[in-house]
Structures are given as structure tokens and as C-alpha cells.
PDB file of C-alpha atoms in Angstrom:
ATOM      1  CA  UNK U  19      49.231  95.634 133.526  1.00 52.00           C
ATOM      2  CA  UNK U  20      47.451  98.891 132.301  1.00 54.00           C
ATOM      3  CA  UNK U  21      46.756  99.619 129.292  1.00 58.00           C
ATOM      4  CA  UNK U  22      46.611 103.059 127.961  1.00 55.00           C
ATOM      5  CA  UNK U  23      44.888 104.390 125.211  1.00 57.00           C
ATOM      6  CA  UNK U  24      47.188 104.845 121.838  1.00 55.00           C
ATOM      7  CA  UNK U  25      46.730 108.131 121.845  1.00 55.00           C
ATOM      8  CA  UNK U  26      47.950 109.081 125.086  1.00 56.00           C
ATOM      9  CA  UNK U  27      51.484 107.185 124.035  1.00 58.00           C
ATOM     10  CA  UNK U  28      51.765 109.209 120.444  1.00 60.00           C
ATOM     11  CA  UNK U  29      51.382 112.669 123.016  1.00 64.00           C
ATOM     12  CA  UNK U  30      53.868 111.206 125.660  1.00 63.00           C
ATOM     13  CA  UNK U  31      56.451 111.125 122.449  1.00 65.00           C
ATOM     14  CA  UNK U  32      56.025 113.766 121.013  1.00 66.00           C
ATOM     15  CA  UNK U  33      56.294 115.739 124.231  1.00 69.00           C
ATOM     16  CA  UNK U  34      59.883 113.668 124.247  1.00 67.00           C
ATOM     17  CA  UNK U  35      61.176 114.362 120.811  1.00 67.00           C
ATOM     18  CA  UNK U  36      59.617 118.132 121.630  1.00 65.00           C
ATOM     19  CA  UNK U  37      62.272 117.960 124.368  1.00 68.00           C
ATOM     20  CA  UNK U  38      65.189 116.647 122.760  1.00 63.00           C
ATOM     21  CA  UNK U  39      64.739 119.350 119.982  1.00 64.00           C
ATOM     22  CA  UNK U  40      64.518 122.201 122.582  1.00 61.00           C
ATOM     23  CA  UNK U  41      67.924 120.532 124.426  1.00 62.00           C
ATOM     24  CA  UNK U  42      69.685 120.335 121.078  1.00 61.00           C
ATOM     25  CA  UNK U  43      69.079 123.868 120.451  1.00 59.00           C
ATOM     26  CA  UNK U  44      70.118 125.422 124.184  1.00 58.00           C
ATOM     27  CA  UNK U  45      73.021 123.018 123.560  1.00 58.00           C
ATOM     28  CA  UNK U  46      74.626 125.618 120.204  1.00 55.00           C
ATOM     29  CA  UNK U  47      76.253 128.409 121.212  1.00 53.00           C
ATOM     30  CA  UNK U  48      74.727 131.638 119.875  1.00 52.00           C
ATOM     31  CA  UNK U  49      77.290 131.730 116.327  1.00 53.00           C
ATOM     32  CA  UNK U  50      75.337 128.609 115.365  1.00 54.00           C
ATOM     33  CA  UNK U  51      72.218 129.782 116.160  1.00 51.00           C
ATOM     34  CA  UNK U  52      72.888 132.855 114.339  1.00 60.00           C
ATOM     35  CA  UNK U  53      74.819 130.809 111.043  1.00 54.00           C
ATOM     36  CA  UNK U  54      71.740 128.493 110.555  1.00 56.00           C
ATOM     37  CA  UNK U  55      69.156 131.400 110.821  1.00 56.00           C
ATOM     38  CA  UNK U  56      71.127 133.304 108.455  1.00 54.00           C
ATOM     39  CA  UNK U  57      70.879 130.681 105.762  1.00 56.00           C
ATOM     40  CA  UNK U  58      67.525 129.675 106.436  1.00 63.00           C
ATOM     41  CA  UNK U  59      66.527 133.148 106.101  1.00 69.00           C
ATOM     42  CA  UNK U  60      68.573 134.258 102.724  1.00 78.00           C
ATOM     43  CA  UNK U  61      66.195 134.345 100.173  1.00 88.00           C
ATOM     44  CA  UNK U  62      69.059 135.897  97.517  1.00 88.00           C
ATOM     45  CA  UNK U  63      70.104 132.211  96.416  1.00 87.00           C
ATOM     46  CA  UNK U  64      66.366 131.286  95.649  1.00 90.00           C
ATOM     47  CA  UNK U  65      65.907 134.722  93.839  1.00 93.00           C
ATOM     48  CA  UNK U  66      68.973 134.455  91.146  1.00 94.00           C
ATOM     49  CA  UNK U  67      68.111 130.950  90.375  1.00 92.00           C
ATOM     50  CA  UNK U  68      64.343 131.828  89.640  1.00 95.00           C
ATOM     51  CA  UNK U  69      65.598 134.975  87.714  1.00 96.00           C
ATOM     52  CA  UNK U  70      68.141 132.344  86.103  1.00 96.00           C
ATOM     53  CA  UNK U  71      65.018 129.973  85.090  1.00 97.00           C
ATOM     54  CA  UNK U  72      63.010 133.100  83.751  1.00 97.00           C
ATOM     55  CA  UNK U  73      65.951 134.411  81.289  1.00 96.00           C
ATOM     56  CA  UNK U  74      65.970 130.916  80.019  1.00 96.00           C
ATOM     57  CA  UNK U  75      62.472 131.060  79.283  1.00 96.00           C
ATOM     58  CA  UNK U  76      62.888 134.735  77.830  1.00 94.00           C
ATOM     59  CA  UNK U  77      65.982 133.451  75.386  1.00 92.00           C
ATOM     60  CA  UNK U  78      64.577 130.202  74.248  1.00 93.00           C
ATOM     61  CA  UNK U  79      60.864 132.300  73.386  1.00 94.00           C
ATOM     62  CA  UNK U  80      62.631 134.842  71.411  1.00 90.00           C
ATOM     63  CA  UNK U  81      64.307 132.112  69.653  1.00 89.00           C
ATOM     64  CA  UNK U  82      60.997 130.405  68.700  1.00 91.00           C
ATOM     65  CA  UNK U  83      59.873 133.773  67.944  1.00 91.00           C
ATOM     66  CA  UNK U  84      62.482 134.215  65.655  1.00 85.00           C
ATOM     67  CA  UNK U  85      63.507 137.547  67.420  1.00 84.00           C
ATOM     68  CA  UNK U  86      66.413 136.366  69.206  1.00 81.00           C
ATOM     69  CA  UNK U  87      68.363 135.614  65.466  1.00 76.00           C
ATOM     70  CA  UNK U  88      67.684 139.166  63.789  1.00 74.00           C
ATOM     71  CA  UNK U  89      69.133 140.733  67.299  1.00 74.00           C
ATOM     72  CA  UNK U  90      72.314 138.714  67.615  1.00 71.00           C
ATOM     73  CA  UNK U  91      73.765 138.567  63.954  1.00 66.00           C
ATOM     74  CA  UNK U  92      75.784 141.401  63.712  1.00 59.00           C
ATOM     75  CA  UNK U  93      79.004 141.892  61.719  1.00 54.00           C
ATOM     76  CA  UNK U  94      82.440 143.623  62.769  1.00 52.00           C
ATOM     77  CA  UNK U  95      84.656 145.035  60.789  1.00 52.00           C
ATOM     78  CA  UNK U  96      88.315 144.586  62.623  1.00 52.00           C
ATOM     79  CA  UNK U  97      91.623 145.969  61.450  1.00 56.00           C
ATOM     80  CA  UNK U  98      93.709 143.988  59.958  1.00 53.00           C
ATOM     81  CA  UNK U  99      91.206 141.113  60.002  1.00 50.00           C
ATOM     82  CA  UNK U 100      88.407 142.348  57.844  1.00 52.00           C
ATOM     83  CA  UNK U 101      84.647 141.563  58.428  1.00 51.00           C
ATOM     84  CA  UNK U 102      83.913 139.428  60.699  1.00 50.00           C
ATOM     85  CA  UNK U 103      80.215 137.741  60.461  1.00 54.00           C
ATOM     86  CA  UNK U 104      79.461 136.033  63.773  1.00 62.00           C
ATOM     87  CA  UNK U 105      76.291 134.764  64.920  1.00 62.00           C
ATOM     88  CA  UNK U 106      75.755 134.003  68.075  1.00 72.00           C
ATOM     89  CA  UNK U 107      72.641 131.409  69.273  1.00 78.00           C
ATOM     90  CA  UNK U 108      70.910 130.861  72.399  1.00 85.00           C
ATOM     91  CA  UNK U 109      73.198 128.896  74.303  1.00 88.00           C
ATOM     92  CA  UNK U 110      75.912 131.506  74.940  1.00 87.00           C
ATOM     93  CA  UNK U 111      73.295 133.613  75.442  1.00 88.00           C
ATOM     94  CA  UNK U 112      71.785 131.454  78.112  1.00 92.00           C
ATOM     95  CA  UNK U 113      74.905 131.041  79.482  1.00 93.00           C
ATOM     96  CA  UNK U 114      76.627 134.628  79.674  1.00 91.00           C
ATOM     97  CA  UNK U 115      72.983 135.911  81.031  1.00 94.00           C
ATOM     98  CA  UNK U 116      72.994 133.129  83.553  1.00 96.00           C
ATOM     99  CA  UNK U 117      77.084 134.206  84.477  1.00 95.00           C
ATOM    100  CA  UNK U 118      76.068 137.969  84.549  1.00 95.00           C
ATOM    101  CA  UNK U 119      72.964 137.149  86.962  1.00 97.00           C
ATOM    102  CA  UNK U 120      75.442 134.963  89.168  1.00 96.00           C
ATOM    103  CA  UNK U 121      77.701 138.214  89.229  1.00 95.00           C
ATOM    104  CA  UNK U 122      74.764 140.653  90.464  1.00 96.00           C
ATOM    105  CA  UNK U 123      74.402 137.506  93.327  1.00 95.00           C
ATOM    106  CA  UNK U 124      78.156 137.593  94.132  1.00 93.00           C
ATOM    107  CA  UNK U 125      78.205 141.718  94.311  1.00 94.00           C
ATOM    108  CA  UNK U 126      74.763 141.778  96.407  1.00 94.00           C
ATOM    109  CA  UNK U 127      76.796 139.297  99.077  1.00 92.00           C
ATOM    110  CA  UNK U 128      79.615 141.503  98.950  1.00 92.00           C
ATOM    111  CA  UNK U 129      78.317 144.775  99.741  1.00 92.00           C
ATOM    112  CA  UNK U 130      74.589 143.952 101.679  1.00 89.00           C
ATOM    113  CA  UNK U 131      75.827 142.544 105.214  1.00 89.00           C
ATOM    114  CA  UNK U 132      72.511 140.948 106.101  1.00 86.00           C
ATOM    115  CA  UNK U 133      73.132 138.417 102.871  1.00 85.00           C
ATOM    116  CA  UNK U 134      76.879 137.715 103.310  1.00 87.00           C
ATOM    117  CA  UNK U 135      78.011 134.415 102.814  1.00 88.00           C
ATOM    118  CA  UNK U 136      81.296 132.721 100.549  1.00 87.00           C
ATOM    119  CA  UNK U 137      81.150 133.878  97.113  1.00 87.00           C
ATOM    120  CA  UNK U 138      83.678 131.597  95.908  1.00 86.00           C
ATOM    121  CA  UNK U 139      81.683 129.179  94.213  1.00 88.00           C
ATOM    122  CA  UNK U 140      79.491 131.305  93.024  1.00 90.00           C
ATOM    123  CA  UNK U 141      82.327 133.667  91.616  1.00 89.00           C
ATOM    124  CA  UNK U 142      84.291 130.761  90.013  1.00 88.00           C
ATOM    125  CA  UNK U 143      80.905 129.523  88.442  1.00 92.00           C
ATOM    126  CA  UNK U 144      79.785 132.777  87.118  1.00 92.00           C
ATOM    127  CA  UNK U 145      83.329 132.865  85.430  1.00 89.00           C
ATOM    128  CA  UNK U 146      83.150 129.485  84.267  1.00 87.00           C
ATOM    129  CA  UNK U 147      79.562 130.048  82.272  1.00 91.00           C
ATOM    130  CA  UNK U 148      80.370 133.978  80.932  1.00 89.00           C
ATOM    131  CA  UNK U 149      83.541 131.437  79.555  1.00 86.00           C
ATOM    132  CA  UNK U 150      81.498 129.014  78.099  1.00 86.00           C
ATOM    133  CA  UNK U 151      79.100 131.556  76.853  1.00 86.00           C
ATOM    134  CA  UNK U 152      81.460 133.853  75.277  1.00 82.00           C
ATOM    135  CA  UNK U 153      83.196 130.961  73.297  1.00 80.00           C
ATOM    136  CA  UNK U 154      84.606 131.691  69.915  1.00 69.00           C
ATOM    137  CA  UNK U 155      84.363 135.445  70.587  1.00 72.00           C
ATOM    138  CA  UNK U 156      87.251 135.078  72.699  1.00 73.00           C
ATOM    139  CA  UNK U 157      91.006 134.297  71.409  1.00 74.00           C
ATOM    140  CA  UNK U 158      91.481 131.927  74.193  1.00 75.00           C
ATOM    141  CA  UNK U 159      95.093 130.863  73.536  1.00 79.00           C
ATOM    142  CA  UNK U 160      95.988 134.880  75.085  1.00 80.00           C
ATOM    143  CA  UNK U 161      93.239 134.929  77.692  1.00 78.00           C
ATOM    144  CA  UNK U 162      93.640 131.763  79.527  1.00 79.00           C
ATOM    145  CA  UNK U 163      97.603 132.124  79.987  1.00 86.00           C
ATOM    146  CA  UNK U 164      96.229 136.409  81.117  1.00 84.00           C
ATOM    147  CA  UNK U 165      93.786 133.911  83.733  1.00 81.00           C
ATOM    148  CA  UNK U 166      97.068 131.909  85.341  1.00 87.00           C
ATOM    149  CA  UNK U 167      98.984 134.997  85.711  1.00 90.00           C
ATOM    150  CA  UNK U 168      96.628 137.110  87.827  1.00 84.00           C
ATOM    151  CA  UNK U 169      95.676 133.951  89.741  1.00 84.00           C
ATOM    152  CA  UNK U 170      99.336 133.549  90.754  1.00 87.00           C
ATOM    153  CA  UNK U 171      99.685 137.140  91.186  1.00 89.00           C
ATOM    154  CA  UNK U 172      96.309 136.832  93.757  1.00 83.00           C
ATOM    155  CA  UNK U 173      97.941 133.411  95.394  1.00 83.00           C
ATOM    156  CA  UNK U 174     101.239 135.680  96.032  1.00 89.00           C
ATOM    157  CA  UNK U 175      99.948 138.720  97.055  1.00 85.00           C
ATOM    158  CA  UNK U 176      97.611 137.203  99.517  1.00 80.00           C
ATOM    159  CA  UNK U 177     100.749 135.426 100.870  1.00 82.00           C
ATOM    160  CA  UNK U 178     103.024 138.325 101.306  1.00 84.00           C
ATOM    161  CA  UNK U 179     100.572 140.785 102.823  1.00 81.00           C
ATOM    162  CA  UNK U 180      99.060 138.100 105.269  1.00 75.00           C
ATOM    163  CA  UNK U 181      98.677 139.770 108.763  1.00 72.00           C
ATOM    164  CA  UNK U 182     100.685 137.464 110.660  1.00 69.00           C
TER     165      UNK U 182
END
């Protein structure tokens, strides 16, 4: 029996797995190829979410600062409802900046080609936070009913005008 030095067996399978890895990747067609490289080269998602993780820095700072109070208590004087004092803290700020920022991601996917990819998720979370954010600014019992009619409209266009 011979005996070969360990590492002459640690090249030997690594020259196999090296192998297998090269097969694997002459085995995807060229759409793979092209799918995986695309998302392993999009640097857009990694950008909003560090610009995400800097605003929230920014906001809670100012807040500590005190800066962030004297620039979001403002007061509105509506018809027919009279002054309306509203302050607004860093939460729905966090959150409507951190929407907003998720919007600039889903319009830079929509219009660059090189960085397009499903916005759905995105779209529907942006949406969801500006929501959140935007709170008890919003008379929600007229906007959310507004929400389930254009979605229907959207579900019923999309099926009429289908190319068949």
C-alpha cells in the first residue's frame, strides 16, 4: 500500500471540487448566468439600506440635540376645524424618511436598466412605512377605503387589457 503525503490528497480535492464547480456552471444556460451576476453585482439594495441606517442616525441625533422638536412642532390652522397643534416625534420621521428612501430605490429600478429587478416588495413596503409614519396626520377611515378602490381598479384593468 502507498502512502502519500497529506498534502498531496487536500490538492487532489480541491482540484475535484474545482471541477465540479466549473461543470455546474457550463451546466446554466446563459439567463442564469446572467440573473445571478446581476444580483451579485447590484450594489443599489446595499446603498438604500446604508442611507436608511444613516437617516436614523441623523433623526435620533437631532432629537438628542433637541433640534429635531423645535423643527417639527408646527401648528395649522384648517377651515372649519380651527388650529390644529400637532407634533410630530422621531418615529414617523424615521419611518416616512425610511419609505421616501425605499421610493428613490423603487424609481432607480424602474428607469436605470442595468439595476432592474421586482419592485413589488419594495413598493408595498415603502407604502406600508410612509403609512405608519404619517399616522394621525392622515384621516384613515377615507384613505384606506380610496387604497381598495384603486387596487381593484389596478386588479381589473390589468385583466381587461391583458395581451392575450
Amino acid at each position: 500500500m502507498s502512502q502519500q503525503p497529506v498534502g498531496e490528497k487536500d490538492e487532489k480535492s480541491d482540484e475535484k471540487s474545482n471541477e465540479k464547480e466549473m461543470e455546474k456552471q457550463e451546466e446554466k444556460s446563459p439567463e442564469e448566468k446572467s440573473w445571478e451576476e446581476k444580483y451579485h453585482r447590484d450594489p443599489l439594495g446595499s446603498i438604500i439600506w446604508a442611507l436608511i441606517l444613516i437617516w436614523v442616525g441623523v433623526v435620533f441625533l437631532l432629537t438628542n440635540l433637541g433640534l429635531l422638536d423645535d423643527l417639527l412642532h408646527f401648528t395649522l390652522l384648517i377651515p372649519g376645524l380651527g388650529i390644529l397643534d400637532k407634533f410630530i416625534g422621531a418615529w414617523p420621521v424615521i419611518l416616512i424618511g425610511m419609505g421616501v428612501l425605499l421610493l428613490i430605490e423603487v424609481l432607480v429600478r424602474l428607469l436605470v436598466p442595468a439595476y432592474r429587478r421586482p419592485v413589488t416588495g419594495t413598493l408595498i413596503l415603502a407604502v406600508v412605512f410612509i403609512g405608519l409614519g404619517l399616522g394621525d396626520l392622515v384621516n384613515w377611515n377615507l384613505l384606506w377605503p380610496l387604497i381598495l378602490i384603486v387596487l381593484g381598479l389596478s386588479f381589473l384593468l390589468r385583466g381587461l387589457f391583458r395581451p392575450k
